[in-house]
CSV table of C-alpha atoms in Angstrom, one decimal:
chain,number,residue,atom,x,y,z
A,6,GLN,CA,-169.4,19.7,9.1
A,7,GLN,CA,-172.7,20.6,11.0
A,8,ILE,CA,-174.2,17.3,9.6
A,9,ALA,CA,-171.3,15.3,10.7
A,10,GLU,CA,-171.6,16.7,14.1
A,11,ARG,CA,-175.4,16.0,14.2
A,12,PHE,CA,-174.7,12.4,13.0
A,13,ASN,CA,-171.8,11.6,15.4
A,14,GLY,CA,-172.7,13.6,18.3
A,15,VAL,CA,-170.4,16.0,20.1
A,16,GLY,CA,-168.2,15.0,23.2
A,17,CYS,CA,-169.0,12.5,25.8
A,18,PRO,CA,-172.0,12.4,28.2
A,19,ASP,CA,-170.0,14.0,31.0
A,20,ASP,CA,-168.7,16.9,28.9
A,21,ASP,CA,-170.3,20.3,29.3
A,22,GLU,CA,-170.6,20.5,25.4
A,23,PHE,CA,-172.0,17.1,25.0
A,24,ALA,CA,-174.8,16.7,22.4
A,25,GLU,CA,-176.7,13.6,21.4
A,26,PRO,CA,-176.8,12.6,17.8
A,27,ALA,CA,-179.7,14.1,16.0
A,28,PHE,CA,-179.5,11.9,12.7
A,29,ASP,CA,-179.2,8.1,12.4
A,30,VAL,CA,-179.1,8.2,8.5
A,31,VAL,CA,-177.2,10.5,6.3
A,32,ILE,CA,-177.7,10.7,2.4
A,33,CYS,CA,-174.5,12.0,0.7
A,34,LYS,CA,-173.7,13.2,-2.8
A,35,ALA,CA,-170.5,13.9,-4.5
A,36,VAL,CA,-169.6,17.0,-2.1
A,37,ALA,CA,-169.3,14.6,0.8
A,38,TYR,CA,-166.7,12.3,-0.9
A,39,GLU,CA,-163.9,14.1,0.8
A,40,GLY,CA,-163.5,16.0,4.1
A,41,VAL,CA,-166.5,14.6,6.0
A,42,ASP,CA,-165.9,12.4,8.9
A,43,LEU,CA,-168.9,10.0,9.7
A,44,GLN,CA,-166.9,7.0,11.1
A,45,ARG,CA,-167.8,7.4,14.9
A,46,ARG,CA,-171.4,5.9,14.3
A,47,THR,CA,-171.4,4.4,11.0
A,48,CYS,CA,-172.4,1.0,10.8
A,49,ALA,CA,-173.5,0.4,7.2
A,50,ILE,CA,-172.8,2.2,3.8
A,51,HIS,CA,-175.2,1.8,1.0
A,52,HIS,CA,-174.3,2.8,-2.6
A,53,LEU,CA,-177.2,3.5,-4.7
A,54,ASP,CA,-175.1,4.0,-7.8
A,55,LEU,CA,-171.5,3.2,-9.0
A,56,PRO,CA,-168.9,5.5,-9.9
A,57,TRP,CA,-166.4,4.8,-12.8
A,58,GLU,CA,-163.2,4.4,-10.7
A,59,PRO,CA,-162.3,2.2,-7.6
A,60,ALA,CA,-160.6,5.4,-6.1
A,61,THR,CA,-164.0,7.2,-6.0
A,62,LEU,CA,-165.4,4.1,-4.1
A,63,GLN,CA,-162.6,4.2,-1.7
A,64,GLN,CA,-163.3,8.0,-1.0
A,65,ARG,CA,-167.0,7.3,-0.4
A,66,ASN,CA,-166.4,4.3,2.0
A,67,GLY,CA,-163.6,6.2,3.7
A,68,ARG,CA,-166.1,8.5,5.3
A,69,GLY,CA,-167.1,5.6,7.6
A,70,VAL,CA,-164.3,2.8,7.0
A,71,ARG,CA,-161.5,4.5,9.1
A,72,GLN,CA,-159.7,4.9,12.4
A,73,GLY,CA,-162.2,6.0,15.1
A,74,ALA,CA,-165.3,3.7,14.0
A,75,LEU,CA,-167.0,2.4,16.9
A,76,ALA,CA,-168.5,-0.5,15.1
A,77,SER,CA,-166.3,-3.6,14.8
A,78,GLU,CA,-167.7,-4.3,11.3
A,79,ILE,CA,-169.2,-2.0,8.8
A,80,SER,CA,-171.4,-3.6,6.1
A,81,ILE,CA,-171.1,-2.2,2.6
A,82,THR,CA,-174.1,-2.7,0.1
A,83,TYR,CA,-174.0,-2.0,-3.8
A,84,TYR,CA,-177.2,-1.7,-5.7
A,85,LEU,CA,-177.2,-2.7,-9.3
A,86,ALA,CA,-180.1,-2.0,-11.5
A,87,LYS,CA,-180.9,-4.6,-14.2
A,88,GLY,CA,-180.5,-3.3,-17.8
A,89,SER,CA,-178.8,-0.1,-16.5
A,90,LEU,CA,-175.1,1.2,-17.0
A,91,ASP,CA,-174.3,-0.3,-13.6
A,92,ILE,CA,-173.1,-3.5,-15.3
A,93,ARG,CA,-170.8,-1.5,-17.4
A,94,ARG,CA,-169.4,0.5,-14.5
A,95,LEU,CA,-169.0,-2.7,-12.4
A,96,MET,CA,-166.8,-4.2,-15.2
A,97,LYS,CA,-164.8,-0.9,-15.5
A,98,ILE,CA,-164.1,-0.7,-11.8
A,99,ASP,CA,-163.0,-4.4,-11.6
A,100,THR,CA,-160.7,-3.9,-14.6
A,101,LYS,CA,-159.1,-0.6,-13.3
A,102,GLN,CA,-158.9,-2.1,-9.8
A,103,SER,CA,-156.9,-5.0,-11.3
A,104,TRP,CA,-154.2,-3.0,-13.1
A,105,MET,CA,-154.0,-0.5,-10.3
A,106,ALA,CA,-153.2,-3.4,-7.9
A,107,SER,CA,-150.5,-4.4,-10.3
A,108,LEU,CA,-148.9,-1.1,-10.0
A,109,VAL,CA,-149.3,-0.4,-6.4
A,110,ALA,CA,-150.2,-3.2,-4.2
A,111,SER,CA,-151.8,-1.2,-1.5
A,112,GLN,CA,-154.4,-0.2,-4.2
A,113,GLU,CA,-156.1,-3.5,-3.9
A,114,ARG,CA,-158.6,-3.1,-1.0
A,115,ALA,CA,-161.9,-4.6,-0.4
A,116,THR,CA,-163.4,-1.1,-0.2
A,117,ASN,CA,-162.3,-0.6,-3.8
A,118,ASN,CA,-164.2,-3.6,-5.1
A,119,PRO,CA,-168.0,-3.9,-5.3
A,120,ALA,CA,-167.7,-7.7,-5.6
A,121,ALA,CA,-165.6,-8.1,-2.3
A,122,GLY,CA,-167.5,-10.1,0.2
A,123,SER,CA,-169.8,-11.5,-2.4
A,124,ASP,CA,-170.0,-15.3,-3.2
A,125,LEU,CA,-170.1,-14.3,-7.0
A,126,THR,CA,-167.4,-13.0,-9.2
A,127,VAL,CA,-167.7,-9.7,-11.1
A,128,ALA,CA,-168.5,-11.8,-14.3
A,129,GLN,CA,-171.1,-13.9,-12.4
A,130,ILE,CA,-172.8,-10.7,-11.0
A,131,VAL,CA,-173.0,-9.1,-14.4
A,132,ALA,CA,-174.4,-12.5,-15.8
A,133,GLU,CA,-177.2,-12.4,-13.3
A,134,LEU,CA,-178.2,-8.8,-14.3
A,135,ALA,CA,-177.4,-8.9,-17.9
A,136,SER,CA,-179.0,-10.1,-21.2
A,137,PRO,CA,-178.0,-13.5,-22.6
A,138,GLU,CA,-175.6,-11.8,-25.1
A,139,GLN,CA,-174.1,-9.7,-22.1
A,140,ARG,CA,-173.8,-12.8,-19.9
A,141,ALA,CA,-171.7,-14.6,-22.6
A,142,ALA,CA,-169.5,-11.4,-23.0
A,143,ALA,CA,-169.1,-11.3,-19.2
A,144,LEU,CA,-168.0,-14.9,-18.9
A,145,GLU,CA,-165.6,-14.6,-21.9
A,146,TRP,CA,-164.1,-11.3,-20.4
A,147,GLU,CA,-163.7,-13.1,-17.1
A,148,ARG,CA,-161.8,-16.0,-18.7
A,149,GLN,CA,-159.6,-13.6,-20.8
A,150,ASP,CA,-159.0,-11.6,-17.5
A,151,ARG,CA,-157.9,-14.8,-15.7
A,152,LEU,CA,-155.5,-15.6,-18.6
A,153,ARG,CA,-154.1,-12.3,-18.4
A,154,GLN,CA,-153.6,-12.5,-14.8
A,155,GLU,CA,-151.9,-15.8,-15.1
A,156,GLU,CA,-149.6,-14.5,-18.0
A,157,ALA,CA,-148.6,-11.6,-15.6
A,158,ARG,CA,-147.7,-13.7,-12.8
A,159,ARG,CA,-145.7,-16.1,-15.2
A,160,GLN,CA,-143.8,-12.9,-16.6
A,161,ARG,CA,-143.0,-11.6,-13.0
A,162,THR,CA,-141.7,-15.0,-12.0
A,163,ALA,CA,-139.5,-15.3,-15.3
A,164,ARG,CA,-138.1,-11.8,-14.7
A,165,ALA,CA,-137.2,-12.6,-11.1
A,166,ALA,CA,-135.5,-15.9,-12.1
A,167,ASN,CA,-133.5,-14.1,-14.7
A,168,SER,CA,-132.5,-11.4,-12.3
A,169,ARG,CA,-131.3,-14.3,-9.9
A,170,LEU,CA,-129.6,-16.2,-12.6
A,171,LEU,CA,-127.6,-12.9,-13.6
A,172,ALA,CA,-126.6,-12.6,-9.9
A,173,ALA,CA,-125.2,-16.3,-10.1
A,174,ALA,CA,-123.3,-15.8,-13.1
A,175,ASP,CA,-121.8,-12.6,-11.7
A,176,ARG,CA,-120.6,-14.7,-8.9
A,177,PHE,CA,-119.0,-17.5,-10.9
A,178,ARG,CA,-117.5,-14.9,-13.3
A,179,ARG,CA,-115.7,-13.1,-10.4
A,180,ALA,CA,-114.6,-16.3,-8.8
A,181,PHE,CA,-112.6,-17.1,-12.0
A,182,ARG,CA,-110.4,-14.2,-11.5
A,183,SER,CA,-110.4,-14.1,-7.4
A,184,GLU,CA,-108.0,-15.6,-5.1
A,185,PRO,CA,-108.7,-19.1,-3.8
A,186,ALA,CA,-110.6,-18.3,-0.5
A,187,THR,CA,-112.7,-15.5,-2.1
A,188,ALA,CA,-113.3,-17.7,-5.3
A,189,GLU,CA,-114.7,-20.6,-3.0
A,190,ARG,CA,-116.9,-18.2,-1.2
A,191,LEU,CA,-118.4,-16.8,-4.4
A,192,ARG,CA,-118.9,-20.2,-5.9
A,193,ARG,CA,-120.9,-21.3,-2.7
A,194,GLU,CA,-123.0,-18.2,-3.0
A,195,GLY,CA,-123.5,-19.0,-6.9
A,196,GLU,CA,-124.5,-22.6,-6.1
A,197,ALA,CA,-127.0,-21.3,-3.4
A,198,ILE,CA,-128.6,-19.1,-6.2
A,199,LEU,CA,-128.8,-22.1,-8.5
A,200,ARG,CA,-130.6,-24.1,-5.9
A,201,GLU,CA,-133.2,-21.5,-5.5
A,202,LEU,CA,-133.9,-21.6,-9.1
A,203,ALA,CA,-134.2,-25.3,-9.2
A,204,ARG,CA,-137.6,-24.6,-7.3
A,205,VAL,CA,-139.0,-22.3,-9.9
A,206,SER,CA,-141.8,-23.8,-12.0
A,207,PRO,CA,-140.7,-24.8,-15.5
A,208,GLN,CA,-143.9,-23.6,-16.9
A,209,ALA,CA,-142.9,-20.1,-15.8
A,210,TRP,CA,-139.3,-20.3,-16.3
A,211,PRO,CA,-138.0,-23.2,-18.4
A,212,TRP,CA,-134.3,-22.3,-18.6
A,213,TYR,CA,-133.0,-23.9,-15.5
A,214,GLU,CA,-130.9,-26.7,-17.2
A,215,LEU,CA,-129.6,-24.1,-19.7
A,216,GLY,CA,-128.6,-21.7,-16.9
A,217,LEU,CA,-126.4,-24.2,-15.1
A,218,ARG,CA,-123.8,-23.3,-17.8
A,219,VAL,CA,-123.1,-20.1,-16.0
A,220,ARG,CA,-120.8,-22.2,-13.7
A,221,GLU,CA,-118.3,-22.5,-16.5
A,222,GLU,CA,-119.2,-20.2,-19.2
A,223,GLN,CA,-119.8,-16.4,-19.6
A,224,ALA,CA,-123.3,-15.7,-20.2
A,225,LEU,CA,-125.5,-12.8,-21.5
A,226,VAL,CA,-128.6,-12.9,-19.3
A,227,PRO,CA,-131.4,-10.5,-20.6
A,228,SER,CA,-134.2,-9.3,-18.4
A,229,LYS,CA,-136.4,-11.7,-19.9
A,230,GLY,CA,-136.0,-14.9,-22.1
A,231,PRO,CA,-133.4,-17.5,-22.3
A,232,PRO,CA,-129.7,-16.8,-21.1
A,233,LEU,CA,-127.3,-16.9,-24.2
A,234,PHE,CA,-123.9,-18.6,-24.5
A,235,ALA,CA,-121.2,-18.5,-27.1
A,236,GLY,CA,-121.8,-21.1,-29.8
A,237,MET,CA,-125.5,-21.4,-28.9
A,238,ARG,CA,-127.9,-21.8,-32.1
A,239,PHE,CA,-131.4,-20.8,-32.1
A,240,ARG,CA,-134.3,-20.0,-34.6
A,241,VAL,CA,-136.4,-16.8,-34.5
A,242,ASP,CA,-139.3,-17.2,-37.1
A,243,LYS,CA,-137.4,-18.6,-40.1
A,244,ASP,CA,-134.0,-17.1,-39.4
A,245,LEU,CA,-131.2,-19.1,-37.7
A,246,TYR,CA,-128.6,-17.4,-35.4
A,247,GLU,CA,-125.4,-18.5,-33.9
A,248,VAL,CA,-124.1,-16.4,-30.8
A,249,GLY,CA,-120.6,-15.2,-31.0
A,250,ARG,CA,-118.0,-14.8,-28.3
A,251,LEU,CA,-119.5,-12.9,-25.4
A,252,ASP,CA,-115.9,-11.9,-24.2
A,253,GLY,CA,-114.7,-10.5,-27.8
A,254,PRO,CA,-114.6,-7.0,-29.4
A,255,ILE,CA,-118.3,-6.9,-30.5
A,256,ALA,CA,-119.6,-7.7,-27.0
A,257,ALA,CA,-117.3,-5.0,-25.6
A,258,THR,CA,-119.2,-2.7,-27.6
A,259,GLY,CA,-122.6,-3.5,-25.9
A,260,ALA,CA,-123.9,-5.5,-29.0
A,261,VAL,CA,-124.5,-9.0,-29.3
A,262,PRO,CA,-122.6,-10.9,-31.8
A,263,LEU,CA,-124.8,-13.2,-34.0
A,264,ARG,CA,-124.0,-15.0,-37.3
A,265,LYS,CA,-126.4,-16.6,-39.7
A,266,PRO,CA,-125.4,-19.8,-41.6
A,267,GLY,CA,-122.8,-19.3,-44.4
A,268,GLU,CA,-121.5,-15.8,-43.0
A,269,LEU,CA,-117.8,-15.5,-42.2
A,270,GLY,CA,-118.2,-13.9,-38.9
A,271,PRO,CA,-120.8,-12.6,-36.6
A,272,GLU,CA,-122.4,-9.1,-36.9
A,273,GLY,CA,-123.0,-6.9,-33.8
A,274,ILE,CA,-126.7,-6.7,-33.1
A,275,ASP,CA,-128.5,-4.1,-30.6
A,276,LEU,CA,-131.3,-6.6,-29.5
A,277,ARG,CA,-133.6,-3.9,-28.4
A,278,GLU,CA,-133.3,-1.7,-31.5
A,279,SER,CA,-133.6,-4.6,-33.9
A,280,GLY,CA,-136.7,-6.0,-32.2
A,281,LEU,CA,-134.8,-9.2,-31.3
A,282,ALA,CA,-135.0,-8.6,-27.5
A,283,ASP,CA,-139.0,-9.1,-27.7
A,284,GLN,CA,-138.7,-12.3,-29.9
A,285,LEU,CA,-136.1,-13.7,-27.8
A,286,ALA,CA,-138.4,-13.3,-24.7
A,287,GLU,CA,-141.0,-15.4,-26.4
A,288,LEU,CA,-138.8,-18.4,-27.3
A,289,THR,CA,-139.3,-21.9,-25.8
A,290,PRO,CA,-136.6,-24.4,-25.5
A,291,GLU,CA,-137.8,-26.1,-28.8
A,292,ALA,CA,-136.4,-22.8,-30.6
A,293,PHE,CA,-132.8,-24.2,-29.7
A,294,GLU,CA,-133.3,-27.4,-31.5
A,295,VAL,CA,-132.2,-26.3,-34.9
A,296,ASP,CA,-131.0,-27.9,-38.1
A,297,TRP,CA,-127.8,-25.9,-38.8
A,298,PRO,CA,-125.8,-26.6,-41.9
A,299,THR,CA,-122.7,-28.8,-41.4
A,300,VAL,CA,-119.2,-27.3,-41.8
A,301,ALA,CA,-118.8,-28.9,-45.1
A,302,GLU,CA,-122.1,-27.1,-46.3
A,303,GLU,CA,-120.9,-23.8,-44.9
A,304,ARG,CA,-117.4,-24.0,-46.5
A,305,GLY,CA,-118.5,-23.3,-49.9
A,306,ARG,CA,-120.1,-20.1,-48.9
A,307,TRP,CA,-117.1,-19.1,-46.8
A,308,GLU,CA,-114.7,-19.5,-49.6
A,309,ASN,CA,-117.1,-17.2,-51.9
A,310,VAL,CA,-117.1,-14.6,-49.0
A,311,VAL,CA,-113.4,-14.8,-48.4
A,312,LYS,CA,-112.7,-14.2,-52.4
A,313,TYR,CA,-115.0,-11.2,-52.3
A,314,THR,CA,-113.5,-10.0,-49.1
A,315,VAL,CA,-109.8,-10.1,-50.0
A,316,GLN,CA,-110.6,-8.0,-53.1
A,317,SER,CA,-112.6,-5.4,-51.1
A,318,THR,CA,-111.7,-2.8,-48.5
A,319,THR,CA,-112.8,-4.8,-45.5
A,320,THR,CA,-110.8,-4.3,-42.4
A,321,TRP,CA,-109.5,-7.1,-40.2
A,322,ALA,CA,-112.0,-6.2,-37.5
A,323,GLU,CA,-114.8,-6.1,-39.8
A,324,LEU,CA,-114.3,-9.6,-41.0
A,325,GLY,CA,-115.6,-10.7,-37.6
A,326,ILE,CA,-113.3,-13.9,-37.3
A,327,ARG,CA,-112.1,-12.7,-33.8
A,328,ASP,CA,-115.9,-12.8,-32.6
A,329,LEU,CA,-116.5,-16.3,-33.7
A,330,PRO,CA,-117.3,-19.0,-31.1
A,331,ASP,CA,-114.0,-20.6,-30.4
A,332,ALA,CA,-114.9,-24.1,-32.0
A,333,MET,CA,-116.1,-22.4,-35.1
A,334,GLY,CA,-113.1,-20.1,-35.4
A,335,GLY,CA,-110.9,-23.2,-35.8
A,336,GLU,CA,-113.2,-24.1,-38.9
A,337,VAL,CA,-113.3,-20.6,-40.6
A,338,TRP,CA,-109.7,-19.4,-40.3
A,339,PRO,CA,-108.2,-22.1,-42.3
A,340,VAL,CA,-110.6,-21.4,-45.1
A,341,PHE,CA,-109.7,-17.7,-45.0
A,342,PHE,CA,-106.0,-18.2,-44.8
A,343,ASP,CA,-106.0,-20.9,-47.6
A,344,VAL,CA,-108.0,-18.5,-50.0
A,345,ALA,CA,-105.7,-15.6,-49.0
A,346,GLN,CA,-102.6,-17.5,-49.9
A,347,ASP,CA,-104.1,-18.8,-53.2
A,348,PRO,CA,-101.6,-17.4,-55.8
A,349,ASN,CA,-104.4,-16.6,-58.2
A,350,GLN,CA,-106.3,-14.8,-55.5
A,351,TRP,CA,-103.2,-13.1,-54.4
A,352,LEU,CA,-102.2,-11.8,-57.7
A,353,ARG,CA,-105.6,-10.2,-58.2
A,354,SER,CA,-106.1,-9.0,-54.7
A,355,ARG,CA,-102.7,-8.0,-53.2
A,356,ALA,CA,-103.6,-4.4,-52.9
A,357,ALA,CA,-106.9,-4.9,-51.2
A,358,LEU,CA,-105.9,-7.7,-48.8
A,359,GLY,CA,-102.9,-5.2,-48.0
A,360,TYR,CA,-105.8,-2.6,-47.0
A,361,THR,CA,-107.4,-5.4,-45.1
A,362,PHE,CA,-104.4,-6.0,-42.9
A,363,GLY,CA,-102.5,-2.7,-43.4
A,364,LYS,CA,-105.4,-0.9,-42.3
A,365,ALA,CA,-104.9,-2.7,-39.0
A,366,ARG,CA,-102.0,-0.4,-38.3
A,367,ASP,CA,-104.7,1.9,-37.0
A,368,GLU,CA,-106.2,-0.7,-35.2
A,369,LEU,CA,-103.9,-1.2,-31.9
A,370,GLY,CA,-100.8,-1.4,-34.0
A,371,GLY,CA,-101.6,-3.9,-36.7
A,372,VAL,CA,-98.7,-6.2,-36.2
A,373,PHE,CA,-99.0,-10.0,-36.6
A,374,PRO,CA,-97.5,-12.8,-34.0
A,375,VAL,CA,-95.2,-15.4,-35.7
A,376,LEU,CA,-93.0,-18.1,-34.4
A,377,HIS,CA,-89.8,-17.8,-36.3
A,378,ARG,CA,-86.8,-19.8,-35.8
A,379,GLY,CA,-88.2,-20.9,-32.3
A,380,ARG,CA,-88.7,-17.4,-31.2
A,381,LEU,CA,-91.7,-15.1,-31.0
A,382,GLU,CA,-91.7,-12.2,-33.5
A,383,LEU,CA,-94.1,-9.3,-34.2
A,384,VAL,CA,-94.1,-8.3,-37.8
A,385,GLY,CA,-95.9,-5.7,-39.8
A,386,TRP,CA,-97.9,-6.3,-43.0
A,387,SER,CA,-95.1,-5.5,-45.4
A,388,GLU,CA,-93.0,-8.2,-43.7
A,389,LEU,CA,-95.5,-10.9,-43.1
A,390,TRP,CA,-95.3,-12.8,-46.3
A,391,GLY,CA,-91.8,-12.7,-46.6
A,392,VAL,CA,-91.2,-14.3,-43.0
A,393,LEU,CA,-93.9,-16.9,-43.8
A,394,GLU,CA,-92.0,-18.0,-47.1
A,395,ALA,CA,-88.9,-18.2,-44.9
A,396,GLY,CA,-90.6,-20.7,-42.7
A,397,ALA,CA,-92.2,-18.5,-39.9
A,398,ASP,CA,-95.4,-20.0,-38.5
A,399,LEU,CA,-98.4,-17.4,-38.2
A,400,PHE,CA,-100.3,-18.0,-34.9
A,401,ASP,CA,-104.1,-18.9,-35.7
A,402,PRO,CA,-106.5,-16.1,-34.5
A,403,THR,CA,-108.4,-18.9,-32.7
A,404,LEU,CA,-108.6,-20.2,-29.1
A,405,ALA,CA,-105.9,-22.8,-29.9
A,406,GLY,CA,-103.6,-20.2,-31.5
A,407,TRP,CA,-104.3,-18.0,-28.4
A,408,CYS,CA,-103.4,-20.6,-25.9
A,409,ARG,CA,-100.2,-21.6,-28.0
A,410,TRP,CA,-99.1,-17.9,-28.0
A,411,VAL,CA,-99.6,-17.4,-24.2
A,412,LYS,CA,-97.7,-20.5,-23.5
A,413,VAL,CA,-94.8,-19.5,-25.7
A,414,TRP,CA,-94.9,-15.8,-24.5
A,415,GLU,CA,-94.9,-16.8,-20.7
A,416,ALA,CA,-91.8,-19.3,-21.5
A,417,GLU,CA,-89.9,-16.4,-23.2
A,418,TRP,CA,-90.6,-14.0,-20.3
A,419,ALA,CA,-89.6,-16.7,-17.8
A,420,GLN,CA,-86.3,-17.0,-19.5
A,421,ARG,CA,-85.9,-13.2,-19.8
A,422,LYS,CA,-85.5,-13.5,-23.6
A,423,PRO,CA,-88.5,-11.3,-24.9
A,424,ARG,CA,-88.0,-9.6,-28.2
A,425,PHE,CA,-90.8,-7.0,-27.7
A,426,LYS,CA,-92.3,-5.2,-24.7
A,427,VAL,CA,-95.3,-6.1,-22.6
A,428,ALA,CA,-97.4,-3.2,-24.2
A,429,GLU,CA,-96.6,-4.6,-27.7
A,430,GLY,CA,-97.7,-8.1,-26.7
A,431,ARG,CA,-101.1,-6.7,-25.2
A,432,ALA,CA,-101.6,-4.7,-28.3
A,433,VAL,CA,-101.2,-7.7,-30.7
A,434,ALA,CA,-103.4,-9.7,-28.4
A,435,ARG,CA,-106.3,-7.3,-28.8
A,436,PHE,CA,-105.6,-6.8,-32.4
A,437,TRP,CA,-105.2,-10.5,-33.7
A,438,TRP,CA,-107.4,-12.3,-31.1
A,439,GLY,CA,-109.4,-9.6,-29.5
A,440,ARG,CA,-108.4,-10.8,-26.0
A,441,LYS,CA,-106.5,-9.8,-23.1
A,442,PRO,CA,-103.4,-11.7,-21.8
A,443,GLN,CA,-105.3,-13.1,-18.7
A,444,GLN,CA,-107.9,-14.7,-21.1
A,445,ALA,CA,-105.8,-17.7,-21.8
């Protein structure tokens, strides 16, 4: 403190305790990094060596570059010795200063950076002082560092865009179930967000055109990577995937319903645990241009799966038919139903198929919706095949079957002629279709 007072002086000329400055130059070592205030008369700071961290530079320079300095500008000079460790320390400081700045923006200060104020970059400074081998390494390091910074900016942009797309998807989803005035306001907000996203660089976020589907479809928008929609098909490495219903039973558990070619129904996948989340984040639009097998090519595999399934102890929920995309459900269900009704299959598998559907009694009731003699009926497993043989029509567990069911159900309730309670209707909707009544 005595040195600081003899450098700064004490008080003003008119003060009784005024003392003229005694020193014009102060040479400091590590003990002066903190707690010594030299800002009053500091006009230049010279670093005869470099520390390893930018924070230490900030502490050093903070002795003079701070509030209370009389000089309008303070020059800071760094001395780098050719062939010394100063080269390595300079690179270390610049690297640490870069990642610290990405964590806390306020850390990126000129007083932390020995290259600030210089016409040369860190790599160019190093190249001036280093051997030919060191020069080449320094320039390559600068190139790699520039690429890393560009990638970091791209990822920040992509994450921000996904966050905004998620907000837009939420607006459109809520509008679907809101009264007209609120729905109109929510749609306007959603469209405003989409207009924001239209200005995002496709190089950083190539999913704008795909994201427009949030206007009409439910979407799964991850923190990074493309938005997913039911029925979407894509390739990850050598594997093909199809996204199932995003409002179905599997999605309700927090998993993502994904099906591979030839599988009967989708499987619930935890993207993070399976590692698919990171792989999806790296996808490009070309990954969604896949050569998926035709329905005719898949049908043969479906038949084999169904023949095995009806002779096993698979439950109705485990089949996954309820979680298929709406278009695919209409293709898979007829295959299942045809094989299940085949007398040869039936004779061999009646007990197993009874487990498949009979087990459903533990799954929200396990009753089946049929149209019998012009009226809706809910029948159990033991009655199902009898009423079908008597001419009843089993509603398909597909979107078409669901819409047909809702239409007939609403008509019967309008005529006050229902044969079952509302709770029973909701139970069969959850069991057979994996839907709620308002999802028609």
